[in-house]
Amino acid sequence: MSAEDEVVDLLVDLIRINTSNPTHPERPAAEWVAAKLDEVGIESQIIEAAPGRASTIARIEGLDSSRPPLLVHGHLDVVPADAAEWSVDPFAGEVKDGYVWGRGAVDMKDVDAMVLSIVRDWARTGRKPARDVVLAFVSDEEAGGREGAHYLVDHHPELFADCTEAISEVGGYSVSINEQSRLYLVQTAEKGIQWLKLKATGAPGHGSMVHTDNSVTRLAQAVSRIGEYDWPITITDTVRATVEGLNAATGLDLDPEDPEKWLPLLGPAARMIGATIRNTANPTMLEAGYKANVIPSRAEATIDARFLPGHEQELLETIDALLGAGITREEIVSDIAVETTFDGALVEAMSAALRAEDPGAIPIPYLMSGGTDAKSFSTLGMRCFGFGPLLLPPDLNFMALFHGIDERVPIEGLQFGVRVLERLLETC
């Protein structure tokens, strides 16, 4: 069975292993991956950062083992899904209408399945990648990677010590310009993370009385100030490179400082890339009180803040100015921004692999608003790229499927990704 033939079955099986973080540990999926590798004679090891939080690591020998190996990493966990909101069972791995449906279909069990299908096919046919490839199927990415990639980097850096480059999720997917041409957005950067807990204190009291020292009121005002703040536009080097790519693709002379003109050209990707021209801070959770007629002494809120490369201090100083008196903040999860340039032999190989399968492909770099395990692996000195190639229907709102309802991936796009990724690994 070829990699293209097998990838759908592998993805279906993997979706059916519920790895919702934090309620369902990744150990069953890590064991499944190890078993699939073992079936074709590929040795691997499973490493647990905490009970159930397991990652599977393997190394594939290449034609030239004197070269630094390439790290190919993907996470096994997914975010939870409420079945009542879906048109299909999110953990059934249903195949219909030309798509594979289920939680993880695009984030990111699709890429895990692509990689598995390729290396299994290599083992069966005796083919090898151009250089050694280190495979890492890791846990806990959806919670910041402390019990996944971060743990591996901190406690087992020897597994990746000689890797100089890495590829993983959220890059290499198509955005149609017209019937003949498609942009392929390759992730070269991602924003940093500051998940913050805000705490307000006040005097407790009876809800029927006049009360000016109210923790809920104080917190609500701070949350409102942060949530409504209009962050200034800041154009990074990567965003400038994105617009340069758009100009080359369209023949236009777009100004990076005028995003209203160029963002619409990115189609469904515009919403995410629109979040990469500024810092952001969104309130996501509120908690206060225990009874309708009791004014609580404390109230808490959670803020999901993301900063552009080089702009973390600006983000925190702005939030502190917006907090006001009587509010404190503490970090829940903090992680770095990542940025590299869109050049070098690996980038050239990615571009060539895309064009070989789609002559209308126009690869360009972009900055992602979210975060990946590249934050961890980049600390070992690797250049990290998002490259899990997919050819997408022009009308599919791909970015809305990440953590969304009815997550699904087109089968033809998935098989296209196998061909591109296999070509890349055999030539880079």
mmCIF file of C-alpha atoms in Angstrom, residues 12-303:
data_model
loop_
_atom_site.group_PDB
_atom_site.id
_atom_site.type_symbol
_atom_site.label_atom_id
_atom_site.label_comp_id
_atom_site.label_asym_id
_atom_site.label_seq_id
_atom_site.Cartn_x
_atom_site.Cartn_y
_atom_site.Cartn_z
ATOM 1 C CA VAL A 12 -9.106 7.926 10.772
ATOM 2 C CA ASP A 13 -7.527 5.576 13.323
ATOM 3 C CA LEU A 14 -5.665 8.407 15.010
ATOM 4 C CA ILE A 15 -8.752 10.630 15.285
ATOM 5 C CA ARG A 16 -10.568 7.740 16.970
ATOM 6 C CA ILE A 17 -8.013 7.830 19.792
ATOM 7 C CA ASN A 18 -9.420 10.629 21.938
ATOM 8 C CA THR A 19 -6.466 12.708 23.138
ATOM 9 C CA SER A 20 -8.400 15.780 24.304
ATOM 10 C CA ASN A 21 -6.094 17.823 26.490
ATOM 11 C CA PRO A 22 -6.250 17.814 29.508
ATOM 12 C CA THR A 23 -8.814 15.060 30.095
ATOM 13 C CA HIS A 24 -7.431 12.314 27.851
ATOM 14 C CA PRO A 25 -3.691 11.518 27.978
ATOM 15 C CA GLU A 26 -1.676 10.923 24.837
ATOM 16 C CA ARG A 27 -0.209 7.577 25.944
ATOM 17 C CA PRO A 28 -2.629 5.450 23.853
ATOM 18 C CA ALA A 29 -1.819 7.486 20.735
ATOM 19 C CA ALA A 30 1.924 7.385 21.448
ATOM 20 C CA GLU A 31 1.719 3.587 21.761
ATOM 21 C CA TRP A 32 -0.303 3.385 18.541
ATOM 22 C CA VAL A 33 2.346 5.408 16.686
ATOM 23 C CA ALA A 34 5.115 3.224 18.123
ATOM 24 C CA ALA A 35 3.241 0.106 17.013
ATOM 25 C CA LYS A 36 2.784 1.456 13.486
ATOM 26 C CA LEU A 37 6.497 2.159 13.296
ATOM 27 C CA ASP A 38 7.383 -1.240 14.738
ATOM 28 C CA GLU A 39 5.189 -2.989 12.142
ATOM 29 C CA VAL A 40 7.619 -1.894 9.430
ATOM 30 C CA GLY A 41 10.803 -2.327 11.458
ATOM 31 C CA ILE A 42 11.325 1.250 12.673
ATOM 32 C CA GLU A 43 12.531 1.422 16.258
ATOM 33 C CA SER A 44 11.163 4.119 18.543
ATOM 34 C CA GLN A 45 11.000 5.085 22.187
ATOM 35 C CA ILE A 46 8.183 6.444 24.307
ATOM 36 C CA ILE A 47 9.024 9.131 26.843
ATOM 37 C CA GLU A 48 6.598 10.303 29.509
ATOM 38 C CA ALA A 49 6.833 13.790 30.983
ATOM 39 C CA ALA A 50 4.067 12.912 33.456
ATOM 40 C CA PRO A 51 1.757 9.911 33.831
ATOM 41 C CA GLY A 52 0.016 9.487 30.473
ATOM 42 C CA ARG A 53 1.717 12.501 28.879
ATOM 43 C CA ALA A 54 3.740 10.483 26.395
ATOM 44 C CA SER A 55 5.732 11.268 23.256
ATOM 45 C CA THR A 56 7.124 8.864 20.647
ATOM 46 C CA ILE A 57 10.581 9.525 19.175
ATOM 47 C CA ALA A 58 12.303 7.751 16.275
ATOM 48 C CA ARG A 59 15.190 8.343 13.895
ATOM 49 C CA ILE A 60 15.175 7.390 10.216
ATOM 50 C CA GLU A 61 18.561 6.879 8.570
ATOM 51 C CA GLY A 62 19.085 8.946 5.428
ATOM 52 C CA LEU A 63 21.243 8.581 2.354
ATOM 53 C CA ASP A 64 23.782 11.025 3.775
ATOM 54 C CA SER A 65 24.053 10.692 7.549
ATOM 55 C CA SER A 66 26.967 13.098 7.658
ATOM 56 C CA ARG A 67 24.559 15.992 7.203
ATOM 57 C CA PRO A 68 22.637 17.479 10.156
ATOM 58 C CA PRO A 69 19.300 15.686 10.476
ATOM 59 C CA LEU A 70 15.932 17.323 9.964
ATOM 60 C CA LEU A 71 13.444 17.256 12.841
ATOM 61 C CA VAL A 72 9.853 16.505 11.820
ATOM 62 C CA HIS A 73 7.570 17.031 14.808
ATOM 63 C CA GLY A 74 3.847 16.888 15.422
ATOM 64 C CA HIS A 75 1.634 16.842 18.471
ATOM 65 C CA LEU A 76 -0.741 14.029 19.386
ATOM 66 C CA ASP A 77 -3.105 15.968 21.666
ATOM 67 C CA VAL A 78 -6.174 17.896 20.535
ATOM 68 C CA VAL A 79 -8.477 20.438 22.127
ATOM 69 C CA PRO A 80 -11.806 19.152 23.500
ATOM 70 C CA ALA A 81 -14.912 18.978 21.317
ATOM 71 C CA ASP A 82 -18.578 19.190 22.325
ATOM 72 C CA ALA A 83 -20.342 16.526 20.260
ATOM 73 C CA ALA A 84 -23.657 18.393 20.576
ATOM 74 C CA GLU A 85 -22.222 21.214 18.457
ATOM 75 C CA TRP A 86 -20.981 18.967 15.642
ATOM 76 C CA SER A 87 -22.830 17.431 12.689
ATOM 77 C CA VAL A 88 -20.724 14.256 13.151
ATOM 78 C CA ASP A 89 -19.174 12.494 16.123
ATOM 79 C CA PRO A 90 -15.906 14.437 16.600
ATOM 80 C CA PHE A 91 -14.031 11.270 17.557
ATOM 81 C CA ALA A 92 -15.479 8.856 14.998
ATOM 82 C CA GLY A 93 -13.066 9.694 12.186
ATOM 83 C CA GLU A 94 -15.910 9.762 9.698
ATOM 84 C CA VAL A 95 -15.160 9.881 5.962
ATOM 85 C CA LYS A 96 -17.806 11.635 3.875
ATOM 86 C CA ASP A 97 -18.187 14.199 1.105
ATOM 87 C CA GLY A 98 -14.526 13.883 0.192
ATOM 88 C CA TYR A 99 -13.285 14.835 3.672
ATOM 89 C CA VAL A 100 -12.012 13.160 6.819
ATOM 90 C CA TRP A 101 -13.968 14.635 9.730
ATOM 91 C CA GLY A 102 -13.031 14.808 13.384
ATOM 92 C CA ARG A 103 -11.149 16.613 16.107
ATOM 93 C CA GLY A 104 -7.528 16.786 15.024
ATOM 94 C CA ALA A 105 -8.239 16.465 11.303
ATOM 95 C CA VAL A 106 -6.325 19.710 10.711
ATOM 96 C CA ASP A 107 -4.744 20.307 14.137
ATOM 97 C CA MET A 108 -2.698 18.244 13.650
ATOM 98 C CA LYS A 109 -3.308 14.561 13.246
ATOM 99 C CA ASP A 110 -3.445 15.051 9.488
ATOM 100 C CA VAL A 111 0.269 15.874 9.385
ATOM 101 C CA ASP A 112 1.028 13.071 11.861
ATOM 102 C CA ALA A 113 -0.711 10.658 9.493
ATOM 103 C CA MET A 114 1.137 12.054 6.473
ATOM 104 C CA VAL A 115 4.505 11.541 8.140
ATOM 105 C CA LEU A 116 3.617 8.044 9.316
ATOM 106 C CA SER A 117 2.362 7.008 5.892
ATOM 107 C CA ILE A 118 5.581 8.231 4.248
ATOM 108 C CA VAL A 119 8.057 6.569 6.615
ATOM 109 C CA ARG A 120 6.063 3.313 6.579
ATOM 110 C CA ASP A 121 6.170 3.338 2.777
ATOM 111 C CA TRP A 122 9.918 3.998 2.846
ATOM 112 C CA ALA A 123 10.437 1.025 5.162
ATOM 113 C CA ARG A 124 8.366 -1.260 2.948
ATOM 114 C CA THR A 125 10.095 -0.226 -0.284
ATOM 115 C CA GLY A 126 13.639 0.307 0.982
ATOM 116 C CA ARG A 127 13.742 4.020 0.142
ATOM 117 C CA LYS A 128 15.394 6.618 2.362
ATOM 118 C CA PRO A 129 15.246 10.362 2.943
ATOM 119 C CA ALA A 130 18.083 12.555 1.719
ATOM 120 C CA ARG A 131 19.449 12.912 5.268
ATOM 121 C CA ASP A 132 18.584 11.511 8.666
ATOM 122 C CA VAL A 133 15.128 12.476 9.895
ATOM 123 C CA VAL A 134 14.237 12.645 13.579
ATOM 124 C CA LEU A 135 10.539 12.034 14.216
ATOM 125 C CA ALA A 136 8.851 13.449 17.313
ATOM 126 C CA PHE A 137 5.159 12.771 17.967
ATOM 127 C CA VAL A 138 4.717 14.792 21.137
ATOM 128 C CA SER A 139 2.233 15.439 23.920
ATOM 129 C CA ASP A 140 0.724 18.533 25.519
ATOM 130 C CA GLU A 141 1.144 21.078 22.717
ATOM 131 C CA GLU A 142 -2.391 22.383 23.238
ATOM 132 C CA ALA A 143 -1.536 23.303 26.839
ATOM 133 C CA GLY A 144 1.790 24.980 26.071
ATOM 134 C CA GLY A 145 4.003 21.896 25.802
ATOM 135 C CA ARG A 146 5.338 21.854 29.374
ATOM 136 C CA GLU A 147 4.660 18.111 29.489
ATOM 137 C CA GLY A 148 5.660 17.589 25.883
ATOM 138 C CA ALA A 149 8.194 19.413 23.715
ATOM 139 C CA HIS A 150 9.471 21.620 26.535
ATOM 140 C CA TYR A 151 10.071 18.540 28.676
ATOM 141 C CA LEU A 152 11.916 16.788 25.855
ATOM 142 C CA VAL A 153 14.129 19.800 25.216
ATOM 143 C CA ASP A 154 14.912 20.221 28.905
ATOM 144 C CA HIS A 155 15.457 16.556 29.807
ATOM 145 C CA HIS A 156 16.394 14.791 26.544
ATOM 146 C CA PRO A 157 18.149 17.381 24.359
ATOM 147 C CA GLU A 158 20.543 14.684 23.130
ATOM 148 C CA LEU A 159 17.738 13.313 20.950
ATOM 149 C CA PHE A 160 17.796 16.521 18.901
ATOM 150 C CA ALA A 161 21.314 17.829 19.529
ATOM 151 C CA ASP A 162 22.500 17.624 15.928
ATOM 152 C CA CYS A 163 19.277 18.887 14.292
ATOM 153 C CA THR A 164 19.633 22.325 12.722
ATOM 154 C CA GLU A 165 16.188 22.650 11.106
ATOM 155 C CA ALA A 166 12.652 21.518 11.878
ATOM 156 C CA ILE A 167 9.262 21.390 10.181
ATOM 157 C CA SER A 168 5.819 20.965 11.671
ATOM 158 C CA GLU A 169 2.259 22.294 11.479
ATOM 159 C CA VAL A 170 0.343 25.285 10.083
ATOM 160 C CA GLY A 171 2.234 26.006 6.904
ATOM 161 C CA GLY A 172 2.385 25.005 3.260
ATOM 162 C CA TYR A 173 -1.386 25.260 2.780
ATOM 163 C CA SER A 174 -2.913 26.905 -0.283
ATOM 164 C CA VAL A 175 -4.790 30.190 -0.645
ATOM 165 C CA SER A 176 -6.255 30.592 -4.134
ATOM 166 C CA ILE A 177 -5.631 33.856 -5.987
ATOM 167 C CA ASN A 178 -7.377 32.693 -9.151
ATOM 168 C CA GLU A 179 -7.942 29.462 -11.048
ATOM 169 C CA GLN A 180 -4.303 29.347 -12.182
ATOM 170 C CA SER A 181 -2.365 30.518 -9.109
ATOM 171 C CA ARG A 182 -2.268 29.663 -5.440
ATOM 172 C CA LEU A 183 -0.268 31.136 -2.599
ATOM 173 C CA TYR A 184 1.237 28.569 -0.245
ATOM 174 C CA LEU A 185 1.799 30.125 3.157
ATOM 175 C CA VAL A 186 4.928 28.757 4.831
ATOM 176 C CA GLN A 187 5.199 29.642 8.498
ATOM 177 C CA THR A 188 8.526 31.259 9.361
ATOM 178 C CA ALA A 189 7.455 33.049 12.550
ATOM 179 C CA GLU A 190 4.892 32.936 15.321
ATOM 180 C CA LYS A 191 3.787 35.270 18.070
ATOM 181 C CA GLY A 192 4.804 34.758 21.670
ATOM 182 C CA ILE A 193 2.364 33.800 24.428
ATOM 183 C CA GLN A 194 1.428 35.434 27.701
ATOM 184 C CA TRP A 195 -1.567 33.762 29.316
ATOM 185 C CA LEU A 196 -2.292 35.923 32.335
ATOM 186 C CA LYS A 197 -4.400 35.556 35.458
ATOM 187 C CA LEU A 198 -5.847 38.847 36.738
ATOM 188 C CA LYS A 199 -6.914 39.058 40.367
ATOM 189 C CA ALA A 200 -9.024 41.731 42.017
ATOM 190 C CA THR A 201 -9.691 41.978 45.744
ATOM 191 C CA GLY A 202 -12.253 43.952 47.705
ATOM 192 C CA ALA A 203 -14.308 43.924 50.868
ATOM 193 C CA PRO A 204 -16.919 41.149 51.066
ATOM 194 C CA GLY A 205 -20.445 42.135 51.963
ATOM 195 C CA HIS A 206 -24.188 41.781 51.556
ATOM 196 C CA GLY A 207 -25.486 42.212 48.030
ATOM 197 C CA SER A 208 -28.372 44.422 49.167
ATOM 198 C CA MET A 209 -26.176 47.221 50.506
ATOM 199 C CA VAL A 210 -24.279 50.104 48.905
ATOM 200 C CA HIS A 211 -20.786 48.773 48.316
ATOM 201 C CA THR A 212 -17.988 50.802 46.728
ATOM 202 C CA ASP A 213 -15.166 48.296 47.287
ATOM 203 C CA ASN A 214 -16.429 45.572 44.927
ATOM 204 C CA SER A 215 -13.897 43.118 43.485
ATOM 205 C CA VAL A 216 -16.231 42.117 40.644
ATOM 206 C CA THR A 217 -16.759 45.703 39.529
ATOM 207 C CA ARG A 218 -13.043 46.443 39.735
ATOM 208 C CA LEU A 219 -12.144 43.349 37.713
ATOM 209 C CA ALA A 220 -14.869 43.939 35.120
ATOM 210 C CA GLN A 221 -13.581 47.436 34.480
ATOM 211 C CA ALA A 222 -10.019 46.182 33.991
ATOM 212 C CA VAL A 223 -11.145 43.370 31.710
ATOM 213 C CA SER A 224 -13.175 45.823 29.660
ATOM 214 C CA ARG A 225 -10.234 48.187 29.270
ATOM 215 C CA ILE A 226 -7.973 45.381 28.083
ATOM 216 C CA GLY A 227 -10.556 43.785 25.809
ATOM 217 C CA GLU A 228 -11.427 47.089 24.124
ATOM 218 C CA TYR A 229 -7.883 48.413 23.781
ATOM 219 C CA ASP A 230 -6.924 49.277 20.192
ATOM 220 C CA TRP A 231 -3.393 47.940 19.823
ATOM 221 C CA PRO A 232 -1.245 49.912 17.370
ATOM 222 C CA ILE A 233 -0.239 48.373 14.048
ATOM 223 C CA THR A 234 3.362 47.137 13.992
ATOM 224 C CA ILE A 235 4.726 45.629 10.780
ATOM 225 C CA THR A 236 7.427 43.026 11.420
ATOM 226 C CA ASP A 237 10.071 41.804 8.990
ATOM 227 C CA THR A 238 8.061 38.633 8.328
ATOM 228 C CA VAL A 239 4.878 40.541 7.511
ATOM 229 C CA ARG A 240 6.874 42.739 5.147
ATOM 230 C CA ALA A 241 8.123 39.573 3.450
ATOM 231 C CA THR A 242 4.524 38.345 3.158
ATOM 232 C CA VAL A 243 3.503 41.533 1.376
ATOM 233 C CA GLU A 244 6.562 41.347 -0.864
ATOM 234 C CA GLY A 245 5.404 37.871 -1.858
ATOM 235 C CA LEU A 246 1.909 39.174 -2.540
ATOM 236 C CA ASN A 247 3.340 41.920 -4.729
ATOM 237 C CA ALA A 248 5.363 39.408 -6.719
ATOM 238 C CA ALA A 249 2.334 37.138 -7.116
ATOM 239 C CA THR A 250 -0.142 39.841 -8.120
ATOM 240 C CA GLY A 251 2.001 42.449 -9.833
ATOM 241 C CA LEU A 252 0.653 45.057 -7.430
ATOM 242 C CA ASP A 253 2.617 47.584 -5.396
ATOM 243 C CA LEU A 254 1.092 47.041 -1.967
ATOM 244 C CA ASP A 255 2.316 48.971 1.061
ATOM 245 C CA PRO A 256 2.877 46.755 4.131
ATOM 246 C CA GLU A 257 1.801 49.705 6.300
ATOM 247 C CA ASP A 258 -1.647 49.682 4.648
ATOM 248 C CA PRO A 259 -3.074 46.272 5.644
ATOM 249 C CA GLU A 260 -6.606 47.173 4.562
ATOM 250 C CA LYS A 261 -5.367 46.927 0.968
ATOM 251 C CA TRP A 262 -3.449 43.641 1.150
ATOM 252 C CA LEU A 263 -5.169 41.561 3.847
ATOM 253 C CA PRO A 264 -8.281 40.792 1.718
ATOM 254 C CA LEU A 265 -6.035 39.175 -0.899
ATOM 255 C CA LEU A 266 -5.233 36.420 1.616
ATOM 256 C CA GLY A 267 -8.778 35.086 1.576
ATOM 257 C CA PRO A 268 -9.662 32.854 4.560
ATOM 258 C CA ALA A 269 -6.165 33.353 6.001
ATOM 259 C CA ALA A 270 -6.721 37.103 6.351
ATOM 260 C CA ARG A 271 -8.317 36.846 9.775
ATOM 261 C CA MET A 272 -5.351 35.044 11.302
ATOM 262 C CA ILE A 273 -2.691 37.102 9.549
ATOM 263 C CA GLY A 274 -4.653 40.217 10.483
ATOM 264 C CA ALA A 275 -3.850 39.327 14.090
ATOM 265 C CA THR A 276 -0.126 39.393 13.326
ATOM 266 C CA ILE A 277 0.137 43.104 12.579
ATOM 267 C CA ARG A 278 -0.272 44.022 16.254
ATOM 268 C CA ASN A 279 -0.059 42.640 19.761
ATOM 269 C CA THR A 280 -3.358 41.231 21.047
ATOM 270 C CA ALA A 281 -4.952 40.569 24.434
ATOM 271 C CA ASN A 282 -8.325 38.852 24.694
ATOM 272 C CA PRO A 283 -10.239 38.117 27.911
ATOM 273 C CA THR A 284 -11.245 34.453 27.838
ATOM 274 C CA MET A 285 -12.395 33.434 31.349
ATOM 275 C CA LEU A 286 -14.093 35.031 34.375
ATOM 276 C CA GLU A 287 -14.608 33.622 37.851
ATOM 277 C CA ALA A 288 -16.148 35.293 40.905
ATOM 278 C CA GLY A 289 -18.601 34.735 43.712
ATOM 279 C CA TYR A 290 -20.557 31.830 45.112
ATOM 280 C CA LYS A 291 -24.014 33.248 45.906
ATOM 281 C CA ALA A 292 -26.324 35.823 44.366
ATOM 282 C CA ASN A 293 -26.572 38.000 47.465
ATOM 283 C CA VAL A 294 -22.915 37.855 48.565
ATOM 284 C CA ILE A 295 -20.349 40.339 47.260
ATOM 285 C CA PRO A 296 -17.137 38.258 46.984
ATOM 286 C CA SER A 297 -13.780 39.381 48.306
ATOM 287 C CA ARG A 298 -11.985 38.319 45.126
ATOM 288 C CA ALA A 299 -12.573 37.929 41.407
ATOM 289 C CA GLU A 300 -10.355 36.484 38.691
ATOM 290 C CA ALA A 301 -10.057 36.698 34.918
ATOM 291 C CA THR A 302 -7.866 35.044 32.319
ATOM 292 C CA ILE A 303 -6.311 36.951 29.424
#
